[in-house]
Each structure stands twice: as C-alpha cells, then as structure tokens.
Amino acid sequence: MRPLTVAAVQAEATPGDVAGNAARAARWARIAADQGATVVVLPELFLPAYDPPALRASPATTDVAADRGGWVADARLDPIRAAAADRAAAIVVGAAVRRPDGRRTCAALVVDRRGRVAAAYDKQHLCGPEEKDLFIPGTRGTTLDIDGWRLGLGVCYDGCFPEHARAAAVAGADGYLCPSAYVRGSAHRRDVYYAARALDNTMYVAFANPVGGVDPWCFNGGAAVYDPEGRPLARGADDGEAVVVATLDAAELARVRAAHQMLAEHRTDLGADRAVLSG
C-alpha cells in the first residue's frame, strides 16, 4: 500500500441548514484535499448539525433519503459531490438518513471520488435518550476500501466500545474513521477513547468533531489522527474551526503490528468459564 493522507475536520454547522452545511463541508474538503488528503472526515450529523431540537422539529428538511441500494440523490449535497470529484478525494460526513423502510438513522455518508453519495454506515450505538428517541440503531459494520487501505467506519459513541473497533480490525481494517460530536467538558474521554482504539487494534484512527453550537450542544473540537500506537500525529485545538492532516504509512503499520501483537493474539473465549471467589 502506498501512503494515504487523511484529514479530520472540526467545524461549526448551522442547525437545520443541510444545503448550507453541505457547502461548508465542500469548502473544508477542498481545503483538506489541497493539503494532500485523499480521505476527508467531517463530524457526526454535520449536514443537519448535531442539534436534537432541530432534528426533532423538522425531519422532512433535516434528513436525506437513501434508496434501496443505499445511494443518496439529494441535490442539496451537490457541492460535496463536486468537491469529491474535483479533488479526487473521498469524503465521510455525518447525516440523518431516512431509509426506504421508514427507519431514521444517524449515518456516515461516503462520497466517493466520482461524486457518488452512499449512506454507508448507520451508527450502531446510540448515545443517551435524545439519540434513542430520534434514531434507530444500525445492525452491520462497514469498511471503506481505498487505494489498498481498509478503513472501518464508526460514529462517535461507537468508538467508546472496544469491540466495535476490534470488529473492524478483525475484518482487516488498517484504520478507523469516526465522525463524532463531543460536547464541552468531555475532552478527557474524547482524547482517551480514540487513542485507545488505535492502540488496542494497532491501527490508525481519524476523529472529526464539531465546534461551536448552542448550550447544551456546545462542542469541543480536538479533531485528530492517531498512529497505531495511539499517539496523535495531528490534533486540533478545543476551539476554532480547523482541519488536521496526517499520512498513514503501511510500513509503520506493519512495524507496530509486528512489535505489539494484541490484535493477532486476542482471544474470543475469555469470560465463558470464570471462577468466582469470596473474600
């Protein structure tokens, strides 16, 4: 595999303004691609903005519709399509998706380098009563294959569960892409979870997060790309819009996996037979 350059974005979205947020996403994607990125990751629910009151009030305008094949044809996303095709970059961005069977999901869209939009992955772990009231959880994982790299998809709270990233790694993932939405006051957990998922599975992790917002939905940035030992290759500040860019290196991935064998040596039978002692 040749080196792959990945960008994680921290940016502010306007609640309910899918067209405007798509234009913002396209602008950030172009900025990232102009710094060499082939894959650009934007935050969770960036297209409608992570704002539960707005999502609850107007699903007809905040959602995008996917067809039975998972493709999204919404014209509001044309700026992102154009950016992906013009810059030959794949773009991962969060959206509220209406499925043909009526399910509403918190999804990661993937816009490929030809500008096609797929509702690629539905968040499997919904966080808190607001999300559980708005969305139906997904039931399957997704891997993005690009230039010989395999990149597992997760959305925010998915990354808090070690087995979610592990499932991607066991399926052959070299990296893990996580559009997310962490609020102010959560910086410690934000920085631990995704570094840990990188080290747990000796794989790269790209974490995107919003900034701005209105209380209680005020977000804390910290977008980052972590190496396979959990060290940040690039990280944004807690405030202010930014794009962070880092290059994934196959030789470094192989070196770390040879030195740290947790992925190869993990056991699936632990806990089935467990002694209980009284003290």
Short mmCIF file of C-alpha atoms in Angstrom, two decimals:
data_model
loop_
_atom_site.label_atom_id
_atom_site.label_comp_id
_atom_site.label_asym_id
_atom_site.label_seq_id
_atom_site.Cartn_x
_atom_site.Cartn_y
_atom_site.Cartn_z
CA MET A 1 0.00 0.00 0.00
CA ARG A 2 1.16 3.48 -0.81
CA PRO A 3 0.93 6.12 1.93
CA LEU A 4 -2.58 7.53 2.33
CA THR A 5 -3.18 11.07 3.54
CA VAL A 6 -6.25 11.57 5.73
CA ALA A 7 -7.83 14.74 7.10
CA ALA A 8 -10.11 15.21 10.12
CA VAL A 9 -12.18 18.38 10.28
CA GLN A 10 -13.52 20.37 13.21
CA ALA A 11 -16.12 22.88 12.05
CA GLU A 12 -19.38 24.52 13.02
CA ALA A 13 -22.68 23.64 11.34
CA THR A 14 -25.94 25.58 11.33
CA PRO A 15 -28.92 23.64 12.78
CA GLY A 16 -31.35 22.53 10.09
CA ASP A 17 -29.44 24.03 7.16
CA VAL A 18 -28.50 20.96 5.12
CA ALA A 19 -27.73 22.93 1.95
CA GLY A 20 -25.58 25.47 3.77
CA ASN A 21 -23.77 22.81 5.76
CA ALA A 22 -23.11 20.82 2.58
CA ALA A 23 -21.46 23.90 1.11
CA ARG A 24 -19.37 24.26 4.29
CA ALA A 25 -18.40 20.58 4.13
CA ALA A 26 -17.36 21.01 0.49
CA ARG A 27 -15.21 24.02 1.37
CA TRP A 28 -13.44 22.10 4.13
CA ALA A 29 -12.98 19.10 1.87
CA ARG A 30 -11.29 21.26 -0.75
CA ILE A 31 -9.02 22.81 1.88
CA ALA A 32 -8.06 19.34 3.12
CA ALA A 33 -7.54 17.95 -0.38
CA ASP A 34 -5.35 20.91 -1.26
CA GLN A 35 -3.14 19.80 1.65
CA GLY A 36 -2.86 16.35 0.10
CA ALA A 37 -5.77 14.49 1.71
CA THR A 38 -7.36 11.63 -0.22
CA VAL A 39 -9.86 10.93 2.58
CA VAL A 40 -11.63 13.73 4.47
CA VAL A 41 -13.68 13.05 7.62
CA LEU A 42 -16.24 15.59 8.91
CA PRO A 43 -18.24 15.48 12.17
CA GLU A 44 -21.26 13.44 13.17
CA LEU A 45 -24.59 14.79 11.86
CA PHE A 46 -22.72 17.66 10.24
CA LEU A 47 -25.24 18.05 7.42
CA PRO A 48 -28.25 18.83 9.66
CA ALA A 49 -25.97 19.82 12.60
CA TYR A 50 -25.98 17.91 15.85
CA ASP A 51 -28.95 19.73 17.38
CA PRO A 52 -31.67 17.37 18.70
CA PRO A 53 -34.39 20.05 18.93
CA ALA A 54 -33.94 20.94 15.24
CA LEU A 55 -33.78 17.27 14.25
CA ARG A 56 -36.98 16.57 16.17
CA ALA A 57 -38.83 19.61 14.86
CA SER A 58 -38.26 19.13 11.16
CA PRO A 59 -37.27 15.65 9.98
CA ALA A 60 -38.56 16.43 6.48
CA THR A 61 -35.92 19.12 5.99
CA THR A 62 -33.08 17.77 8.14
CA ASP A 63 -32.98 14.23 6.71
CA VAL A 64 -31.60 12.97 3.42
CA ALA A 65 -33.27 10.00 1.76
CA ALA A 66 -31.44 6.82 0.74
CA ASP A 67 -32.79 4.48 -1.94
CA ARG A 68 -32.91 0.70 -1.61
CA GLY A 69 -29.31 0.43 -2.79
CA GLY A 70 -28.17 2.91 -0.14
CA TRP A 71 -27.49 5.75 -2.60
CA VAL A 72 -28.44 9.36 -1.85
CA ALA A 73 -29.53 11.65 -4.68
CA ASP A 74 -30.42 14.78 -2.67
CA ALA A 75 -29.50 17.87 -4.75
CA ARG A 76 -28.52 19.76 -1.58
CA LEU A 77 -25.38 17.60 -1.48
CA ASP A 78 -24.20 18.68 -4.95
CA PRO A 79 -21.39 20.89 -3.55
CA ILE A 80 -19.91 17.88 -1.76
CA ARG A 81 -20.24 15.74 -4.87
CA ALA A 82 -18.41 18.38 -6.87
CA ALA A 83 -15.64 18.76 -4.28
CA ALA A 84 -15.07 14.99 -4.16
CA ALA A 85 -14.91 14.68 -7.94
CA ASP A 86 -12.85 17.85 -8.49
CA ARG A 87 -10.26 16.93 -5.88
CA ALA A 88 -10.39 13.12 -6.32
CA ALA A 89 -10.99 12.77 -2.57
CA ALA A 90 -13.41 10.54 -0.66
CA ILE A 91 -15.46 12.47 1.89
CA VAL A 92 -17.06 10.97 5.02
CA VAL A 93 -19.73 13.19 6.60
CA GLY A 94 -22.44 12.69 9.19
CA ALA A 95 -26.12 12.89 8.25
CA ALA A 96 -29.63 11.98 9.38
CA VAL A 97 -30.85 9.42 6.85
CA ARG A 98 -34.34 8.24 6.03
CA ARG A 99 -34.25 4.63 4.82
CA PRO A 100 -36.82 3.22 2.34
CA ASP A 101 -38.45 1.18 5.11
CA GLY A 102 -39.04 4.35 7.15
CA ARG A 103 -36.17 3.95 9.60
CA ARG A 104 -34.35 7.15 10.54
CA THR A 105 -30.66 6.56 11.20
CA CYS A 106 -27.65 8.55 12.33
CA ALA A 107 -25.35 7.74 9.44
CA ALA A 108 -21.94 8.27 7.94
CA LEU A 109 -22.26 9.16 4.28
CA VAL A 110 -19.37 8.32 1.98
CA VAL A 111 -18.95 10.49 -1.10
CA ASP A 112 -16.61 8.64 -3.42
CA ARG A 113 -14.07 10.17 -5.79
CA ARG A 114 -16.62 10.12 -8.63
CA GLY A 115 -19.05 12.15 -6.55
CA ARG A 116 -21.49 9.36 -5.76
CA VAL A 117 -23.07 9.53 -2.29
CA ALA A 118 -23.74 6.36 -0.29
CA ALA A 119 -25.43 6.18 3.10
CA ALA A 120 -22.65 3.81 4.00
CA TYR A 121 -22.95 3.14 7.73
CA ASP A 122 -25.66 3.53 10.40
CA LYS A 123 -24.47 4.24 13.93
CA GLN A 124 -24.84 1.06 15.98
CA HIS A 125 -24.58 2.52 19.50
CA LEU A 126 -26.99 5.40 20.13
CA CYS A 127 -25.96 7.69 22.97
CA GLY A 128 -28.50 8.83 25.52
CA PRO A 129 -32.24 9.41 25.41
CA GLU A 130 -32.11 12.15 22.75
CA GLU A 131 -30.49 9.91 20.13
CA LYS A 132 -32.57 6.90 21.09
CA ASP A 133 -35.71 8.97 20.65
CA LEU A 134 -34.61 10.24 17.21
CA PHE A 135 -32.92 7.27 15.56
CA ILE A 136 -32.93 3.52 15.02
CA PRO A 137 -29.51 1.83 15.54
CA GLY A 138 -27.67 0.18 12.68
CA THR A 139 -27.09 -3.55 12.57
CA ARG A 140 -23.96 -4.03 10.46
CA GLY A 141 -20.42 -2.72 10.17
CA THR A 142 -18.90 -1.07 7.11
CA THR A 143 -15.39 -0.91 5.69
CA LEU A 144 -14.22 1.64 3.12
CA ASP A 145 -11.61 0.29 0.68
CA ILE A 146 -9.44 2.98 -0.90
CA ASP A 147 -6.03 2.72 -2.58
CA GLY A 148 -5.37 -0.64 -0.93
CA TRP A 149 -6.27 0.61 2.56
CA ARG A 150 -9.23 -0.78 4.51
CA LEU A 151 -10.85 1.77 6.81
CA GLY A 152 -13.61 0.81 9.24
CA LEU A 153 -16.41 3.29 9.91
CA GLY A 154 -17.78 4.25 13.31
CA VAL A 155 -19.81 7.19 14.58
CA CYS A 156 -18.97 8.85 17.90
CA TYR A 157 -20.33 6.59 20.70
CA ASP A 158 -19.38 3.51 18.67
CA GLY A 159 -15.77 4.38 19.48
CA CYS A 160 -16.47 4.07 23.22
CA PHE A 161 -16.91 0.31 22.78
CA PRO A 162 -13.59 -1.52 22.29
CA GLU A 163 -15.31 -4.38 20.48
CA HIS A 164 -16.63 -2.06 17.74
CA ALA A 165 -13.20 -1.03 16.52
CA ARG A 166 -11.94 -4.56 17.20
CA ALA A 167 -14.60 -5.98 14.87
CA ALA A 168 -13.34 -3.66 12.14
CA ALA A 169 -9.73 -4.66 12.77
CA VAL A 170 -10.56 -8.39 12.80
CA ALA A 171 -12.29 -7.83 9.44
CA GLY A 172 -9.00 -6.46 8.11
CA ALA A 173 -9.21 -2.74 8.78
CA ASP A 174 -5.97 -0.75 8.80
CA GLY A 175 -7.72 2.33 10.14
CA TYR A 176 -10.93 3.56 11.76
CA LEU A 177 -12.81 6.74 10.74
CA CYS A 178 -15.07 8.34 13.36
CA PRO A 179 -17.29 11.34 12.67
CA SER A 180 -18.20 12.43 16.21
CA ALA A 181 -19.90 15.12 18.31
CA TYR A 182 -18.32 15.60 21.76
CA VAL A 183 -19.60 18.43 23.93
CA ARG A 184 -17.57 20.72 26.14
CA GLY A 185 -16.48 19.06 29.36
CA SER A 186 -15.76 15.73 27.69
CA ALA A 187 -12.21 16.41 26.47
CA HIS A 188 -10.59 13.77 28.69
CA ARG A 189 -12.85 10.98 27.42
CA ARG A 190 -12.66 12.28 23.85
CA ASP A 191 -8.88 12.04 23.87
CA VAL A 192 -8.69 8.68 25.67
CA TYR A 193 -11.24 6.71 23.66
CA TYR A 194 -9.84 7.18 20.16
CA ALA A 195 -6.20 6.92 21.15
CA ALA A 196 -7.12 3.70 22.95
CA ARG A 197 -8.94 2.30 19.91
CA ALA A 198 -5.81 2.96 17.86
CA LEU A 199 -3.52 1.21 20.35
CA ASP A 200 -5.99 -1.62 21.12
CA ASN A 201 -6.04 -2.61 17.47
CA THR A 202 -2.68 -1.26 16.27
CA MET A 203 -4.42 0.77 13.57
CA TYR A 204 -4.76 4.39 12.54
CA VAL A 205 -7.76 6.39 13.78
CA ALA A 206 -9.19 9.63 12.35
CA PHE A 207 -11.56 11.51 14.68
CA ALA A 208 -13.62 14.52 13.50
CA ASN A 209 -15.64 16.73 15.86
CA PRO A 210 -17.70 19.93 15.72
CA VAL A 211 -17.01 23.26 17.36
CA GLY A 212 -19.46 25.99 18.35
CA GLY A 213 -23.12 25.23 18.92
CA VAL A 214 -25.72 26.42 21.40
CA ASP A 215 -25.86 25.23 25.01
CA PRO A 216 -26.22 22.37 25.90
CA TRP A 217 -24.98 21.32 22.44
CA CYS A 218 -21.66 23.17 22.53
CA PHE A 219 -18.79 21.18 21.03
CA ASN A 220 -15.11 20.93 21.84
CA GLY A 221 -13.11 20.28 18.67
CA GLY A 222 -9.96 18.26 19.24
CA ALA A 223 -10.06 16.62 15.81
CA ALA A 224 -7.15 14.23 15.50
CA VAL A 225 -5.41 11.49 13.57
CA TYR A 226 -3.77 8.84 15.78
CA ASP A 227 -0.99 6.45 14.83
CA PRO A 228 -1.19 2.68 15.51
CA GLU A 229 0.36 3.17 18.96
CA GLY A 230 -2.27 5.76 19.94
CA ARG A 231 -0.11 8.86 19.55
CA PRO A 232 -1.62 11.91 17.85
CA LEU A 233 0.00 12.59 14.50
CA ALA A 234 -2.07 15.76 14.28
CA ARG A 235 -4.61 17.33 16.64
CA GLY A 236 -6.81 20.41 16.61
CA ALA A 237 -7.40 22.81 19.49
CA ASP A 238 -10.53 22.64 21.64
CA ASP A 239 -11.91 25.78 19.99
CA GLY A 240 -11.97 27.18 16.48
CA GLU A 241 -12.50 25.63 13.07
CA ALA A 242 -9.58 23.70 11.62
CA VAL A 243 -8.51 20.77 9.51
CA VAL A 244 -5.76 18.38 10.66
CA VAL A 245 -3.92 16.26 8.12
CA ALA A 246 -1.67 13.22 8.55
CA THR A 247 -0.29 10.47 6.35
CA LEU A 248 -0.90 6.79 7.06
CA ASP A 249 2.13 4.65 6.35
CA ALA A 250 1.86 0.92 5.64
CA ALA A 251 5.42 0.25 6.75
CA GLU A 252 4.75 1.86 10.14
CA LEU A 253 1.53 -0.12 10.46
CA ALA A 254 3.43 -3.36 9.80
CA ARG A 255 6.20 -2.39 12.23
CA VAL A 256 3.77 -1.68 15.06
CA ARG A 257 1.74 -4.84 14.45
CA ALA A 258 4.92 -6.93 14.50
CA ALA A 259 6.04 -5.32 17.76
CA HIS A 260 2.66 -5.29 19.52
CA GLN A 261 0.67 -8.45 18.90
CA MET A 262 -2.62 -7.64 20.69
CA LEU A 263 -4.65 -7.93 17.52
CA ALA A 264 -3.11 -11.24 16.42
CA GLU A 265 -3.19 -12.74 19.92
CA HIS A 266 -6.61 -11.57 21.12
CA ARG A 267 -8.85 -14.34 22.47
CA THR A 268 -12.57 -14.63 21.93
CA ASP A 269 -13.22 -17.20 24.66
CA LEU A 270 -12.49 -15.10 27.74
CA GLY A 271 -15.28 -14.93 30.30
CA ALA A 272 -17.10 -18.06 29.20
CA ASP A 273 -15.59 -20.03 32.08
CA ARG A 274 -14.93 -17.81 35.10
CA ALA A 275 -14.08 -18.65 38.70
CA VAL A 276 -15.82 -16.74 41.48
CA LEU A 277 -14.02 -16.28 44.80
CA SER A 278 -15.39 -14.93 48.07
CA GLY A 279 -13.11 -12.77 50.14
#
